[in-house]
Short mmCIF file of C-alpha atoms and ligand atoms in Angstrom, two decimals:
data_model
loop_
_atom_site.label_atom_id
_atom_site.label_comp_id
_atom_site.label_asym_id
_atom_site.label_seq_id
_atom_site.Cartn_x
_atom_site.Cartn_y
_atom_site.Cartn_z
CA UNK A 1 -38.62 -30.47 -3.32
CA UNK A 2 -39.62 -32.05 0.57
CA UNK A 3 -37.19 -32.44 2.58
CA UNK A 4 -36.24 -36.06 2.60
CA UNK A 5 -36.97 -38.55 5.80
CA UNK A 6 -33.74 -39.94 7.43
CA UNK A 7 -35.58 -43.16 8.16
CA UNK A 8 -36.12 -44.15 4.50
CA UNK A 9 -32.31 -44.18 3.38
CA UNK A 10 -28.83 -45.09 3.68
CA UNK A 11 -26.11 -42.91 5.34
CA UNK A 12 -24.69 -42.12 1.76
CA UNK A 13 -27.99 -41.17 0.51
CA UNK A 14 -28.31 -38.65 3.62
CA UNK A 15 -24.94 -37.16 3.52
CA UNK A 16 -25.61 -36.08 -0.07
CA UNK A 17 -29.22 -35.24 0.54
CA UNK A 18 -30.70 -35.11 4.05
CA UNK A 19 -30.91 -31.30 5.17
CA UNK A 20 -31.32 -29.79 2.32
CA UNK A 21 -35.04 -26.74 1.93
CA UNK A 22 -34.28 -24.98 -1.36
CA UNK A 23 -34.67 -21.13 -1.15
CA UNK A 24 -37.25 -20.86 -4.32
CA UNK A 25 -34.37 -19.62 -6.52
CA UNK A 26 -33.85 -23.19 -8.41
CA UNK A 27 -30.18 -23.47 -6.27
CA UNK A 28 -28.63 -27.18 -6.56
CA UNK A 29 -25.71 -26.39 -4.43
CA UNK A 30 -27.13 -25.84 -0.25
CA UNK A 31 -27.60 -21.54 -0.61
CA UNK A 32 -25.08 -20.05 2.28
CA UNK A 33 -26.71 -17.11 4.39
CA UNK A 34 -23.64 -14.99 5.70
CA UNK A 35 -26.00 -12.96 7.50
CA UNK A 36 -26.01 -11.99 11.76
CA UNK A 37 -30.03 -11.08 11.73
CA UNK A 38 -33.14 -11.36 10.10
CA UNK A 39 -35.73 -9.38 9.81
CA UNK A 40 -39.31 -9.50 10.62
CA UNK A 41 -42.09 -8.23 8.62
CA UNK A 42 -43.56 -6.31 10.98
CA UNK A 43 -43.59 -5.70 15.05
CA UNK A 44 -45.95 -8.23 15.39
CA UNK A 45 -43.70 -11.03 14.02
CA UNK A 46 -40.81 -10.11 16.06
CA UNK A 47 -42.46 -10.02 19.32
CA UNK A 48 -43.84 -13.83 18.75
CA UNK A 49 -40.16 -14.76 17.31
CA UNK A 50 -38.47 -13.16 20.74
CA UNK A 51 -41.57 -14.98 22.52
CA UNK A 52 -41.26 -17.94 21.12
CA UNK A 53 -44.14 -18.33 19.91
CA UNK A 54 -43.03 -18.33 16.25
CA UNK A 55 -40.32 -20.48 15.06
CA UNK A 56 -37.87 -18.47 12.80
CA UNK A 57 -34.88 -16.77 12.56
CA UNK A 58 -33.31 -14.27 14.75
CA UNK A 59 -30.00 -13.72 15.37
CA UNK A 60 -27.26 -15.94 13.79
CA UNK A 61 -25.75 -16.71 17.31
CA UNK A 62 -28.95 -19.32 17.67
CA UNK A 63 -29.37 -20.16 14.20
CA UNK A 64 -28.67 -19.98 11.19
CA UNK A 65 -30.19 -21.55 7.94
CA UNK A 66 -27.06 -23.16 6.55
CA UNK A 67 -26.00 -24.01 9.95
CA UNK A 68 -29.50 -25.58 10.33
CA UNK A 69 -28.98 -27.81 7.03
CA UNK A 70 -25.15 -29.24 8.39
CA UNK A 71 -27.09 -29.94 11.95
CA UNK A 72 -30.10 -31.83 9.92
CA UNK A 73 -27.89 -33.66 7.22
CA UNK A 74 -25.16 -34.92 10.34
CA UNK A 75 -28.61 -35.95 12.62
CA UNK A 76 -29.32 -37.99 10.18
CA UNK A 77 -26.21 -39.67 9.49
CA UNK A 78 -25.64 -40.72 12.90
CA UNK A 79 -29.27 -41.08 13.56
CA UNK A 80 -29.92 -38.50 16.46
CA UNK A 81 -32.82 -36.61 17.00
CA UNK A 82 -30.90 -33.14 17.40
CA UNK A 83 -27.73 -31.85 16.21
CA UNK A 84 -26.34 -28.90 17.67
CA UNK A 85 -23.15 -27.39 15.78
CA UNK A 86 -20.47 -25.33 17.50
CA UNK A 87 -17.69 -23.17 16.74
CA UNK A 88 -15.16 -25.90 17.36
CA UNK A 89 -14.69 -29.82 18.87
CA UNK A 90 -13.38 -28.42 22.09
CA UNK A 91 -16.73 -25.81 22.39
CA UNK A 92 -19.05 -29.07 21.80
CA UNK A 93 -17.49 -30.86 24.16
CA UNK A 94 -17.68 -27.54 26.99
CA UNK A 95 -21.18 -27.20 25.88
CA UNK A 96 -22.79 -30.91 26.66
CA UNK A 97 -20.66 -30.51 29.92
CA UNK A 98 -21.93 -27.42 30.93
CA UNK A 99 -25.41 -28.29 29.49
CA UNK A 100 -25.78 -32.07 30.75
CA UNK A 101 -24.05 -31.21 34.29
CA UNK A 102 -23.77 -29.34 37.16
CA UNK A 103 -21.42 -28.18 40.37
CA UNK A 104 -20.98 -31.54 42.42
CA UNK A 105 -21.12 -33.79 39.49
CA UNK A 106 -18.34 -36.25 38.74
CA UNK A 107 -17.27 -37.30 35.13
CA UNK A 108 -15.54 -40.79 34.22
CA UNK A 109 -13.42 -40.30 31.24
CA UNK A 110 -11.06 -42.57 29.19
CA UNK A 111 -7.51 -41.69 30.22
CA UNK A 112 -6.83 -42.03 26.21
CA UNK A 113 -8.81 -39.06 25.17
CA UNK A 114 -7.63 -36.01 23.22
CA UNK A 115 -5.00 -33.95 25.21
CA UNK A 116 -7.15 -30.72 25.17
CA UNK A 117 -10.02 -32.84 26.45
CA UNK A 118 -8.21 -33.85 29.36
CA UNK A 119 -6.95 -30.11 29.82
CA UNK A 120 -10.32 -28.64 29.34
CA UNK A 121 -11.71 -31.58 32.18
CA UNK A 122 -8.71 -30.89 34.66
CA UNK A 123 -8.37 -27.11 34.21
CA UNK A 124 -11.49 -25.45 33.59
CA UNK A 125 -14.07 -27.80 34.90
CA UNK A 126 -12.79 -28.35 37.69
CA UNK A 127 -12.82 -24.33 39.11
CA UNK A 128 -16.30 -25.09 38.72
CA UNK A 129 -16.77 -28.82 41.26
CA UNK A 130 -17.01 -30.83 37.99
CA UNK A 131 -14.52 -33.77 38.40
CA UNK A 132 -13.09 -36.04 36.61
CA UNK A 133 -11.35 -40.04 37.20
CA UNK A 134 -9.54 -41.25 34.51
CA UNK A 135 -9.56 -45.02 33.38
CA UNK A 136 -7.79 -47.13 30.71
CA UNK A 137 -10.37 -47.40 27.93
CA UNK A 138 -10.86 -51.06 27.57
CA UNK A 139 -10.61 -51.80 31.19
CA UNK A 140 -14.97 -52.27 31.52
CA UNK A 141 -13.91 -53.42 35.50
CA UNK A 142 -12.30 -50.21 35.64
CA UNK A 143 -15.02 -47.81 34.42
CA UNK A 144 -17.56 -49.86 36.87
CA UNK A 145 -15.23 -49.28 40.09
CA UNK A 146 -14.97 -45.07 39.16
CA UNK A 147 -18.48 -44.69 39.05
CA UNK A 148 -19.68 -43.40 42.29
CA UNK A 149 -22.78 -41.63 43.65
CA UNK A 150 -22.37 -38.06 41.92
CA UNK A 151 -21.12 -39.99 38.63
CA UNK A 152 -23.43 -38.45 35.51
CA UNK A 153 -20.92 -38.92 32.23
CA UNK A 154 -19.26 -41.73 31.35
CA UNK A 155 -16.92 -40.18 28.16
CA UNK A 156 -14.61 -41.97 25.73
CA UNK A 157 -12.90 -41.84 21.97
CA UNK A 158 -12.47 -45.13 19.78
CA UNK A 159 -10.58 -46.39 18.53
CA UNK A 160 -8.29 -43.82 20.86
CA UNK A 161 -5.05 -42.01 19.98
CA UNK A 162 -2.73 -42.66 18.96
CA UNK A 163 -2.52 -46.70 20.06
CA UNK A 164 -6.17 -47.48 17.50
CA UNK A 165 -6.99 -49.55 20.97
CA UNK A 166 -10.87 -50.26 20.51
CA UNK A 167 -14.00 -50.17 23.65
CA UNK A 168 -17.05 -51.65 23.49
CA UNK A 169 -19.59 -48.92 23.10
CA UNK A 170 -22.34 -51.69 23.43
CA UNK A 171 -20.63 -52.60 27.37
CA UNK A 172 -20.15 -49.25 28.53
CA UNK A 173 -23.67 -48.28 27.69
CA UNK A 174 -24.73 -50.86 29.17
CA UNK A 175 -22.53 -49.79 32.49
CA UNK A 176 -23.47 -46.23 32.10
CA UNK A 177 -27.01 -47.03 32.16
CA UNK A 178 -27.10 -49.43 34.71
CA UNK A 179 -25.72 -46.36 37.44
CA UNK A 180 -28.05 -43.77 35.49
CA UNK A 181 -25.30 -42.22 33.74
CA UNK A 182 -25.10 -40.88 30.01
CA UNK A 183 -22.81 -42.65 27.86
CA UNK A 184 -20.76 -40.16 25.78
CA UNK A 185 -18.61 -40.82 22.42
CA UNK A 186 -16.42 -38.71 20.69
CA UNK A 187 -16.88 -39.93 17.26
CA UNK A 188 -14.38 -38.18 15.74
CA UNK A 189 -12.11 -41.25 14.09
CA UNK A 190 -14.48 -42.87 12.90
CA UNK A 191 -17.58 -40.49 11.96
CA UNK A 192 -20.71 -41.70 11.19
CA UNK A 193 -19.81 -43.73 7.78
CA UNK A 194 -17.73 -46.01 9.98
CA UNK A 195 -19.39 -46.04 13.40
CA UNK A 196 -23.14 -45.04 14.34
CA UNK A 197 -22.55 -44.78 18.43
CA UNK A 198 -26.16 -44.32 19.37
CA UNK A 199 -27.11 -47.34 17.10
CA UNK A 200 -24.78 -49.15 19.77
CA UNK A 201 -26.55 -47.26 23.01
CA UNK A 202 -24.52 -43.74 23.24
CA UNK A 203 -26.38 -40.60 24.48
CA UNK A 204 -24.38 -38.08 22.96
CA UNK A 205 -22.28 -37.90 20.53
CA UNK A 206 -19.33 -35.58 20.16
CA UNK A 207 -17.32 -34.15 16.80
CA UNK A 208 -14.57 -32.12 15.91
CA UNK A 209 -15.66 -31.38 12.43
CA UNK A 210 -12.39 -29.51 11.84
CA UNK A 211 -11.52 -33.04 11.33
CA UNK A 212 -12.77 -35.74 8.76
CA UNK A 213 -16.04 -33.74 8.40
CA UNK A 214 -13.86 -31.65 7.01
CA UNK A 215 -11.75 -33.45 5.59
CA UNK A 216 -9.29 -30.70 3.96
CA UNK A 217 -7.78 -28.97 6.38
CA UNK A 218 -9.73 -25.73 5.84
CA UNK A 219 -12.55 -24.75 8.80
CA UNK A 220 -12.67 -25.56 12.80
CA UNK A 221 -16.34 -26.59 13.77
CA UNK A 222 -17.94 -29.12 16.09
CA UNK A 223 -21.13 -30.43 16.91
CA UNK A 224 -23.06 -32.19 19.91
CA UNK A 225 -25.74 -34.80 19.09
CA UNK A 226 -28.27 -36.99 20.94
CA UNK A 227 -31.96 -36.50 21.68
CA UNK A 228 -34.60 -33.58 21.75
CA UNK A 229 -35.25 -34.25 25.09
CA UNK A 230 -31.33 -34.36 26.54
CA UNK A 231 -29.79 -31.62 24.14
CA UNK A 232 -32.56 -29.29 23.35
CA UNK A 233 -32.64 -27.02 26.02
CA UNK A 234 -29.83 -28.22 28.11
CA UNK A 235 -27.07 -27.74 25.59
CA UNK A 236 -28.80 -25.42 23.17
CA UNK A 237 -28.60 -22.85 25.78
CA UNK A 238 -25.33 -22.59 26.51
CA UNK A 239 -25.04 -22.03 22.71
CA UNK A 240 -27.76 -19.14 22.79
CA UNK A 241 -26.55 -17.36 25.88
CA UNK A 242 -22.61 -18.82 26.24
CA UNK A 243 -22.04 -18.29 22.35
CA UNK A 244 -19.82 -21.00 21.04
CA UNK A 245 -22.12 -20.89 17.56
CA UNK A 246 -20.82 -22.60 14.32
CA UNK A 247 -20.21 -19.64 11.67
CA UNK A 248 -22.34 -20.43 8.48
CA UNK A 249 -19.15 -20.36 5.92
CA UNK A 250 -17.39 -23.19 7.56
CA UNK A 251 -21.52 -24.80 7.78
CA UNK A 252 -21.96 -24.52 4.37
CA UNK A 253 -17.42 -26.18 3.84
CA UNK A 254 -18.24 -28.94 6.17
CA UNK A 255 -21.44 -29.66 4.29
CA UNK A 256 -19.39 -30.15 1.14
CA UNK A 257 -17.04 -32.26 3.20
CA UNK A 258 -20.40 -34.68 4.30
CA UNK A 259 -20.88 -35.22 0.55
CA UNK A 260 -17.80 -37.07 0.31
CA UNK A 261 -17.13 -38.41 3.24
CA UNK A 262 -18.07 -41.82 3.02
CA UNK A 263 -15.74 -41.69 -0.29
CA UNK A 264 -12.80 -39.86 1.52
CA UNK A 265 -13.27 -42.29 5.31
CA UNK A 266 -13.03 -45.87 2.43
CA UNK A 267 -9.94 -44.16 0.91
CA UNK A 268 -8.54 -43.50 4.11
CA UNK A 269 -8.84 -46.87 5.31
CA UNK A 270 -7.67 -48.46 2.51
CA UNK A 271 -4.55 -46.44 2.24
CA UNK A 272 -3.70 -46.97 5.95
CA UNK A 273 -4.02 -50.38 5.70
CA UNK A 274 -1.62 -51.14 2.91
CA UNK A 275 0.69 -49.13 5.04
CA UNK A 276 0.05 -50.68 8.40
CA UNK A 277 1.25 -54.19 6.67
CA UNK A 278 3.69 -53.11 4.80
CA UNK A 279 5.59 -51.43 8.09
CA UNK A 280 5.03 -54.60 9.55
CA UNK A 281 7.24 -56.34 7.14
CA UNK A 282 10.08 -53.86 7.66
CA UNK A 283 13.27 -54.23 9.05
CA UNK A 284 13.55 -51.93 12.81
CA UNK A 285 9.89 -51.33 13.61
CA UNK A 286 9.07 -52.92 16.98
CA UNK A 287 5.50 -52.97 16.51
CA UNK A 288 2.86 -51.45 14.54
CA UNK A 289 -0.70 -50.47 16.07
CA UNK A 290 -3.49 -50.81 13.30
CA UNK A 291 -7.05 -52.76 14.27
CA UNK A 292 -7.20 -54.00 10.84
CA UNK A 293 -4.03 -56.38 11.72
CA UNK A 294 -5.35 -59.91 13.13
CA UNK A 295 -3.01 -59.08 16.15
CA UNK A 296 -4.32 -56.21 17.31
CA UNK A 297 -6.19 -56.94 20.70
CA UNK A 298 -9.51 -55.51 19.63
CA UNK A 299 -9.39 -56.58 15.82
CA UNK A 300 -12.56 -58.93 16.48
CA UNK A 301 -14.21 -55.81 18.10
CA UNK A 302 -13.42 -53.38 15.28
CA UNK A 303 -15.09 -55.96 12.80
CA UNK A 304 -17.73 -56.13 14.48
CA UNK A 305 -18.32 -52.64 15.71
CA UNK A 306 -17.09 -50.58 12.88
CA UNK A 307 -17.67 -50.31 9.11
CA UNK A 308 -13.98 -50.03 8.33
CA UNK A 309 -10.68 -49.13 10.54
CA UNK A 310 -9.75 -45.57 9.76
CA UNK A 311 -7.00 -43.09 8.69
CA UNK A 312 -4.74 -43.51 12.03
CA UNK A 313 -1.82 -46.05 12.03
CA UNK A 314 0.81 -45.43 14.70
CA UNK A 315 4.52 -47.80 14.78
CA UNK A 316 7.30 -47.85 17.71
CA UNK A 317 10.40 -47.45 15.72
CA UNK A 318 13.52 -49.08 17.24
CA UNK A 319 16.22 -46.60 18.68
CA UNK A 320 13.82 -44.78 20.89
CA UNK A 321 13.29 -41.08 20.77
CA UNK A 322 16.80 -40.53 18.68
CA UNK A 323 15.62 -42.65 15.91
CA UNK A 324 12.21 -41.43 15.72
CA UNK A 325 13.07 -37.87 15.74
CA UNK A 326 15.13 -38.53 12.79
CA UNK A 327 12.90 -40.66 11.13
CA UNK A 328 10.19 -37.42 11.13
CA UNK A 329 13.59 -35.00 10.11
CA UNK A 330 13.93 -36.78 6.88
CA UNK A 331 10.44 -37.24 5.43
CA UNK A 332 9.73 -35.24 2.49
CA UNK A 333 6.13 -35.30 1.77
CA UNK A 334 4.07 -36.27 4.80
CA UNK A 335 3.90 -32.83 7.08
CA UNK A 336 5.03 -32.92 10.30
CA UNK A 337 2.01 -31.39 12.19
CA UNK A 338 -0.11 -32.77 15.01
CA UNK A 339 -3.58 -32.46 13.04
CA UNK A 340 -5.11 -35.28 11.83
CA UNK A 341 -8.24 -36.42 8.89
CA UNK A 342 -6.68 -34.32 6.08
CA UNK A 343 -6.19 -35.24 2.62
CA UNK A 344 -2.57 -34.72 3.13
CA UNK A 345 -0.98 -37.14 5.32
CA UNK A 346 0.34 -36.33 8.38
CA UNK A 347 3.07 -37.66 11.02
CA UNK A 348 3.85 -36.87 14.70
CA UNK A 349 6.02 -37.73 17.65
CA UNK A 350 2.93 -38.26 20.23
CA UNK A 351 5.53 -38.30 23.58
CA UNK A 352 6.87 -34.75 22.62
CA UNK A 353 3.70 -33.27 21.63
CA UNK A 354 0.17 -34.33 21.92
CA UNK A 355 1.41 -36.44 25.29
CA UNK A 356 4.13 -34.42 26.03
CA UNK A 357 2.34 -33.22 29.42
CA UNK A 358 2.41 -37.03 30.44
CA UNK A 359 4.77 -37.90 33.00
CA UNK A 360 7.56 -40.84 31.92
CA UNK A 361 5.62 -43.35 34.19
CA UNK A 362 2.39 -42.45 33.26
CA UNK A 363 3.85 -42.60 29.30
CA UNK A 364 5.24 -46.16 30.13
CA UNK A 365 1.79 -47.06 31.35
CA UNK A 366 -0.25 -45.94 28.95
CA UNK A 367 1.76 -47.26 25.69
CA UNK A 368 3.44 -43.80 24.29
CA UNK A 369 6.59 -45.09 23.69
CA UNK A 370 9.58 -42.84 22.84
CA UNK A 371 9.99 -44.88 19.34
CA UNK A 372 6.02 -44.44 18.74
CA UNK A 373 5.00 -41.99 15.78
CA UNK A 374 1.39 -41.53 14.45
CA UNK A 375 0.86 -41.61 11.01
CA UNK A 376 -2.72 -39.40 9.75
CA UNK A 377 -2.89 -41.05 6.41
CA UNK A 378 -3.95 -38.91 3.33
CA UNK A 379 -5.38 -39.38 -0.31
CA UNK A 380 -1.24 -39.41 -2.07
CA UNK A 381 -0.56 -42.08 -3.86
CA UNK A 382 0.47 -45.10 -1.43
CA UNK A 383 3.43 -46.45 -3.34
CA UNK A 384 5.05 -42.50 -2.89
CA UNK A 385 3.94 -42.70 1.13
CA UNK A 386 6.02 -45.66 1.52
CA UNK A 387 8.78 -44.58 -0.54
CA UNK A 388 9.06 -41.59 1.86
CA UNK A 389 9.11 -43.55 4.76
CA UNK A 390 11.45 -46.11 3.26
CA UNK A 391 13.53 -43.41 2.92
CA UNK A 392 13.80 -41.88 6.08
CA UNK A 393 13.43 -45.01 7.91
CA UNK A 394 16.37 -46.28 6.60
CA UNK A 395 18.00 -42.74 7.92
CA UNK A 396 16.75 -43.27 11.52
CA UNK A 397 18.31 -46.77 11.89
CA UNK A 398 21.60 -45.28 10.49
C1 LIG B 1 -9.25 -32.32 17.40
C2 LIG B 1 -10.08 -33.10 18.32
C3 LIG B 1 -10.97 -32.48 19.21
C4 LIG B 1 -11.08 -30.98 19.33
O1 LIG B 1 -11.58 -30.42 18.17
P1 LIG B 1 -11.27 -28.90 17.70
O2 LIG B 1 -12.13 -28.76 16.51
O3 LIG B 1 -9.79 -28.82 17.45
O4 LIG B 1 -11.67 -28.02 18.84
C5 LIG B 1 -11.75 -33.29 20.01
N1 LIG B 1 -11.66 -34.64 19.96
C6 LIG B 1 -10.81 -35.27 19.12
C7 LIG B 1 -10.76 -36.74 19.10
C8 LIG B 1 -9.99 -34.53 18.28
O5 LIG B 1 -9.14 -35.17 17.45
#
């Protein structure tokens, strides 16, 4: 069987199908090569693979042939040229950066961005002359005024975490392009069965695959995608010779997780929004943050941007810290864990964990309220979510 063209079919269609280049043993399930070489069939054929001058197989550090089928099937789905997977989210993100820039360059990043992000920017990038400004996300005035001369990435999550608030990729290509910078999106909310960045003029697009890819909880992974040109032997490089390659198990799990993603991302949605309105009606939340709800400040945006709204739904409960602490203490059957895009629904206390290294001012400003909690919602049944939180809702306001 070909291999099918991404062009002729629909995202669904790929993330069953695209990828796939059957072994010759009649496999229906994609084969998984736990192997660290190859061989060659004689001296001949490895000196042209080392040279180059073959394509093929050498070492599973640069590839890998069920690594190659997740890298093909997720190209297509968000309709890149190249895919390059990596052993994590945080090792795709070091790899575009050390692949895209170099000493003297100057990042502009979303101030709501993944707290390892931000550590990873300020910590270790920063030894090396790489520095980053930081900018609220759907401040476009903002992002324009932190560009200067040595400016090369312009990088962002949406909808962000854990307020759901929602950019314009569209406007901050545009504003990235404009100074000759690349526009980059961590896609990791949404993935590509709710929002296609480069269809809205992104560069590169990030993913934690440990994530929704995922979808179960089970393997950490990551990729980097964009074009031939910008990724092939930029960022493929620092794979090669730095190292931070996918292994081909957790490949051939987040291929399995592809196949149902659409599925798993409508589920998601649908289950966080009948939970987003129904803590709206209750008694002792102060607010609830959700862009499905009319009143969210970007709801128009996410409409129009975005297939869907996602898993995430995050409420300020009234009482502060105190109640919201005991709210988490007495839920039963959500876990109380900081991960996120499992089946199994999740809650968190963002200003004690994830934005714990925030100052109080900086916590005020940005929206992480010591009453907010984060909700990951899962595949349970909805009417038992609720019940939980009914539960130990009514406990926090005690
Ligand atoms: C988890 C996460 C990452 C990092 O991914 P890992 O696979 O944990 O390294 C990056 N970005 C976002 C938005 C995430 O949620």
């Amino acid at each position: 069987m070909a291999k099918i063209d991404p062009d002729q079919y629909g995202v669904n269609t790929l993330a069953v199908r695209a990828g796939r280049q059957p072994t010759g043993e009649g496999e229906h399930s994609e084969p998984l090569f736990l192997t660290s070489s190859f061989v060659f069939k004689d001296a001949a054929q490895a000196a042209a693979r080392f040279a180059e001058d073959e394509p093929g197989n050498i070492y599973s550090r640069f590839t890998n042939p069920t690594v190659r089928i997740f890298e093909e099937r997720l190209a297509a789905m968000e309709g890149a040229e190249r895919c390059i997977a990596t052993s994590s989210g945080m090792g795709a993100i070091l790899s575009a950066c050390l692949g895209l820039l170099k000493a003297g360059d100057h990042i502009v990043s979303s101030r709501s961005v993944f707290g390892t992000t931000i550590n990873l920017l300020n910590k270790v990038l920063s030894k090396f002359d790489i520095a980053t400004s930081y900018v609220t996300l759907s401040d476009y005035a903002a992002w324009e005024a932190a560009i200067t001369g040595k400016t090369r990435l312009l990088y962002l999550e949406t909808p962000s975490n854990p307020l759901t608030e929602v950019a314009d990729i569209q406007r901050l290509a545009d504003i990235a392009h404009s100074h000759g910078c690349l526009l980059v999106v961590d896609n990791c909310f949404c993935t590509p069965v709710l929002q296609q960045p480069f269809r809205l003029g992104a560069d590169v697009v990030i993913h934690s695959a440990t994530k929704y890819l995922d979808g179960q909880g089970r393997c950490v992974g990551g990729a980097v995608l964009g074009s031939e040109q910008l990724l092939g032997e930029n960022v493929f490089n620092v794979l090669k010779y730095g190292g931070s390659t996918m292994s081909p198990f957790n490949a051939w799990v987040f291929l399995k997780g592809l196949e149902t993603l659409n599925l798993r991302m409508l589920a998601h949605s649908r289950n966080a929004a009948e939970i987003a309105h129904w803590l709206v009606a209750q008694e002792g939340i102060e607010k609830v943050y959700y862009p499905r709800l009319a009143d969210h400040p970007q709801h128009e945006l996410a409409v129009r941007q975005q297939k869907d709204f996602g898993g995430i739904v995050s409420f300020v409960v009234t009482g502060g810290q105190a109640a919201a602490w005991r709210l988490i203490d007495h839920i039963r059957l959500f876990s109380i864990t900081a991960n996120l895009g499992d089946s199994k629904s999740t809650i968190t206390h963002p200003a004690t964990t994830t934005h714990n290294r925030l100052t109080d001012e900086e916590k005020r400003q940005t929206g992480i309220a010591p009453g907010l909690i984060r909700l990951s919602i899962g595949h349970e049944d909805v009417s038992d979510l609720k019940n939980d939180l009914y539960r130990a809702l009514t406990k926090a306001l005690l």
